[in-house]
Amino acid sequence: MNAVFSVIEPLPAAIAPPGPWQPVVTGSAFTAGDQPDVVWQARLPEELGAAQAALHEAATRLRADEQALATVERRLLQVASGAVSFSTLMPQPEQTLLRLLATVDPASGASFGLRDEIQERWQAAQDQLAALSAQACEALGSYATVETIQGARLIGRTRINWHGDARSLLIADIDLAQAAIHRQTLALALRSRAALLRMVGLVGRGAAIAATMFTSPAGALLALPAVWQFVQEVLAEVRQSMVSST
């Protein structure tokens, strides 16, 4: 079996965090103080070597995403400073960013002269940004559950909050290799959660950088969806390069 990394969100919408995780939204109804945990679940092959290889590949993908995020601010500064100008030769994320920013009227906050495709992309970016903000608030304010499933067997479950308070439950006959697998899953989930929160700050700083291209004080607010789209495209660029190199 192939490994599957899922993050099960009790929200109506969610974006994929950095790393190998794919969101599964439940949209569960809950009352204040009774919010279910986010569940980070790794379903790994039963064979030990294959499980370890899957975790290694997942960690490699997360590391690539982290490195990509580290370049976002520098690339935005280059755009804002005029070091790069619109050209079909520039990377696709920069092309999309400049095109989206050019569609915004900073005086009124309205967009004009947009094709339907651009309008839809702008709205999608706004919706995703709202989902990201909700996930960040959730990560800071509630516990997360991390599960490791090897083959058909749940071998470890850890419940942990942002401050590091944790409690783990492991199968009675767990061996050292299986315990190591669960520790790796836990570390992977925590790094991805931290990277998700880092994305929120990055989008905010990026919007402030992009706002220097506007004359309106509302420039940073107007730039938020465009910068979020830029971050997503930078990550997609790195992931595509990883696929092409394999």
C-alpha positions in Angstrom: 0.0 0.0 0.0 1.0 3.6 -0.5 1.4 5.9 2.4 -1.4 8.4 3.0 -0.9 11.5 5.1 -4.1 13.2 6.1 -5.0 16.2 8.4 -8.6 15.8 9.4 -10.1 19.3 10.1 -13.3 20.0 12.0 -13.8 23.0 9.8 -16.0 23.6 6.7 -12.9 24.4 4.6 -9.1 23.9 4.9 -6.0 24.3 2.9 -3.2 21.8 2.7 -0.4 22.5 5.2 3.2 22.4 4.1 4.5 18.8 3.8 2.7 15.7 2.5 -0.6 16.2 4.3 -3.9 16.4 2.5 -6.8 18.0 4.3 -10.0 16.1 5.0 -12.8 18.5 6.2 -15.6 17.2 8.3 -17.4 20.5 9.0 -18.6 19.1 12.3 -21.0 21.1 14.4 -19.7 21.8 17.8 -20.2 24.2 20.7 -17.7 26.5 22.3 -15.3 24.6 24.4 -16.2 21.3 22.8 -14.3 21.6 19.5 -12.9 18.3 18.3 -9.1 18.0 17.8 -7.4 18.3 14.4 -6.2 14.8 13.6 -2.9 14.4 11.8 -2.9 10.8 10.6 -0.2 8.9 8.8 -1.3 5.6 7.2 1.9 3.7 6.5 2.7 0.4 4.8 2.9 -2.6 7.1 6.4 -3.5 6.0 8.9 -1.6 8.2 11.3 -0.6 5.5 8.5 0.8 3.3 7.0 2.7 6.3 10.4 4.2 7.0 10.9 5.1 3.4 7.5 6.8 3.2 8.3 8.9 6.3 11.7 9.9 4.8 10.0 11.0 1.5 7.4 12.9 3.5 10.1 14.7 5.5 11.9 15.6 2.3 8.8 17.2 0.9 8.3 19.2 4.0 11.9 20.3 4.0 11.4 21.5 0.4 8.3 23.4 1.3 10.1 25.0 4.3 12.9 26.1 2.0 10.4 27.5 -0.6 8.7 29.5 2.1 12.1 30.9 3.1 12.5 32.4 -0.4 9.1 34.1 -0.5 10.0 37.3 1.3 13.1 37.8 -0.8 11.2 37.3 -4.0 8.5 39.7 -3.0 11.1 42.4 -2.1 12.6 42.0 -5.6 9.2 42.6 -7.2 8.4 45.6 -5.0 11.8 47.2 -5.5 11.5 46.9 -9.3 14.4 44.4 -9.5 12.0 42.3 -11.7 9.4 43.7 -14.1 6.6 41.9 -15.9 7.9 39.6 -18.5 7.0 36.1 -19.9 10.5 35.1 -18.9 10.0 35.7 -15.2 8.8 32.9 -13.0 5.1 32.1 -13.1 4.4 33.2 -9.4 5.8 36.6 -10.1 3.8 36.9 -13.3 0.6 36.0 -11.5 1.4 38.4 -8.6 1.9 41.4 -10.8 -1.1 40.6 -12.9 -3.4 40.4 -9.8 -1.9 43.5 -8.2 -2.5 45.4 -11.4 -6.2 44.6 -11.3 -6.8 46.3 -8.0 -7.8 50.0 -7.8 -6.3 51.0 -4.5 -8.5 54.1 -4.2 -11.8 52.3 -4.2 -10.8 48.7 -3.4 -12.7 47.6 -6.5 -11.3 45.6 -9.3 -11.8 46.6 -12.8 -11.2 45.4 -16.3 -10.9 41.8 -15.1 -11.6 38.7 -17.0 -13.8 36.2 -15.3 -10.8 33.9 -14.8 -8.9 36.5 -12.8 -12.0 37.4 -10.8 -12.5 33.8 -9.9 -8.8 33.4 -8.9 -9.0 36.5 -6.7 -12.1 35.2 -4.9 -10.6 31.7 -4.5 -7.5 33.3 -2.9 -9.7 35.3 -0.5 -11.6 32.1 0.5 -8.4 30.1 1.0 -6.9 32.9 3.1 -10.0 32.9 5.3 -9.6 29.1 5.7 -5.9 29.5 6.6 -6.7 32.1 9.3 -9.3 29.7 10.8 -6.8 26.9 10.8 -4.1 29.0 12.4 -6.5 30.1 15.2 -7.5 26.5 15.7 -3.8 25.4 15.9 -3.1 28.0 18.6 -6.2 27.4 20.6 -6.8 23.7 20.7 -5.1 20.3 20.9 -4.0 18.2 18.0 -4.1 14.4 17.8 -1.3 12.7 15.9 -2.0 9.1 14.8 0.4 6.5 13.2 -1.3 3.6 11.5 1.0 0.8 10.2 -0.7 -1.5 7.9 -4.2 -1.9 9.4 -3.1 -1.3 13.0 -3.0 1.9 15.0 0.3 1.8 16.8 0.5 5.2 18.4 -1.6 8.2 19.2 -0.4 11.4 20.8 -2.5 14.4 21.9 -0.6 17.6 22.1 -1.2 21.4 22.4 0.7 24.3 21.1 2.6 24.6 24.4 3.9 21.1 24.1 1.7 19.4 26.7 1.3 15.9 25.4 0.0 12.5 26.2 0.8 9.4 24.2 -1.0 6.0 23.9 1.0 3.2 22.3 0.1 -0.4 21.6 1.2 -2.8 24.4 3.6 -4.8 22.3 5.2 -1.9 20.5 8.8 -2.4 19.5 11.6 0.1 19.2 11.2 0.5 15.4 7.5 1.2 15.7 8.0 3.7 18.5 10.6 5.4 16.3 8.0 5.5 13.4 5.4 7.2 15.7 8.0 9.7 16.9 8.8 10.6 13.3 5.1 11.0 12.5 4.7 13.3 15.5 7.7 15.4 14.6 6.5 15.7 11.0 3.1 16.8 12.1 4.5 19.4 14.5 6.8 20.8 11.9 4.0 21.1 9.4 1.8 22.8 12.0 4.6 25.3 12.7 5.1 25.9 9.0 1.3 26.5 8.6 1.5 29.2 11.3 4.6 30.6 9.7 2.7 31.0 6.4 0.2 33.3 8.2 2.9 35.7 9.3 4.6 35.4 5.9 1.4 36.5 4.1 1.0 39.4 6.4 4.6 40.6 5.9 4.3 39.9 2.2 1.2 42.1 1.9 3.1 44.9 3.7 5.9 44.6 1.1 3.4 44.5 -1.8 1.6 47.5 -0.3 4.7 49.7 -1.1 3.6 49.4 -4.7 0.3 51.2 -3.9 -0.3 54.8 -2.9 -3.4 53.9 -0.8 -3.1 53.2 2.9 -5.4 50.2 2.2 -2.7 48.7 -0.1 -1.7 45.9 2.4 -5.3 44.8 2.8 -5.9 44.8 -0.9 -2.6 42.9 -1.5 -3.4 40.0 0.9 -5.2 37.7 -1.6 -2.5 38.3 -4.3 0.3 37.5 -1.9 -1.4 34.4 -0.7 -1.8 33.2 -4.3 1.9 34.0 -4.7 2.9 31.8 -1.7 0.7 29.0 -3.1 2.4 29.2 -6.5 5.9 29.2 -5.1 5.1 26.0 -3.2 3.5 24.5 -6.3 6.7 25.4 -8.3 8.9 23.6 -5.8 6.6 20.5 -5.7 6.5 20.3 -9.5 10.3 20.5 -9.6 10.5 17.6 -7.2 8.2 15.5 -9.4 10.2 16.4 -12.5 13.4 15.3 -10.9 12.1 11.9 -9.9 
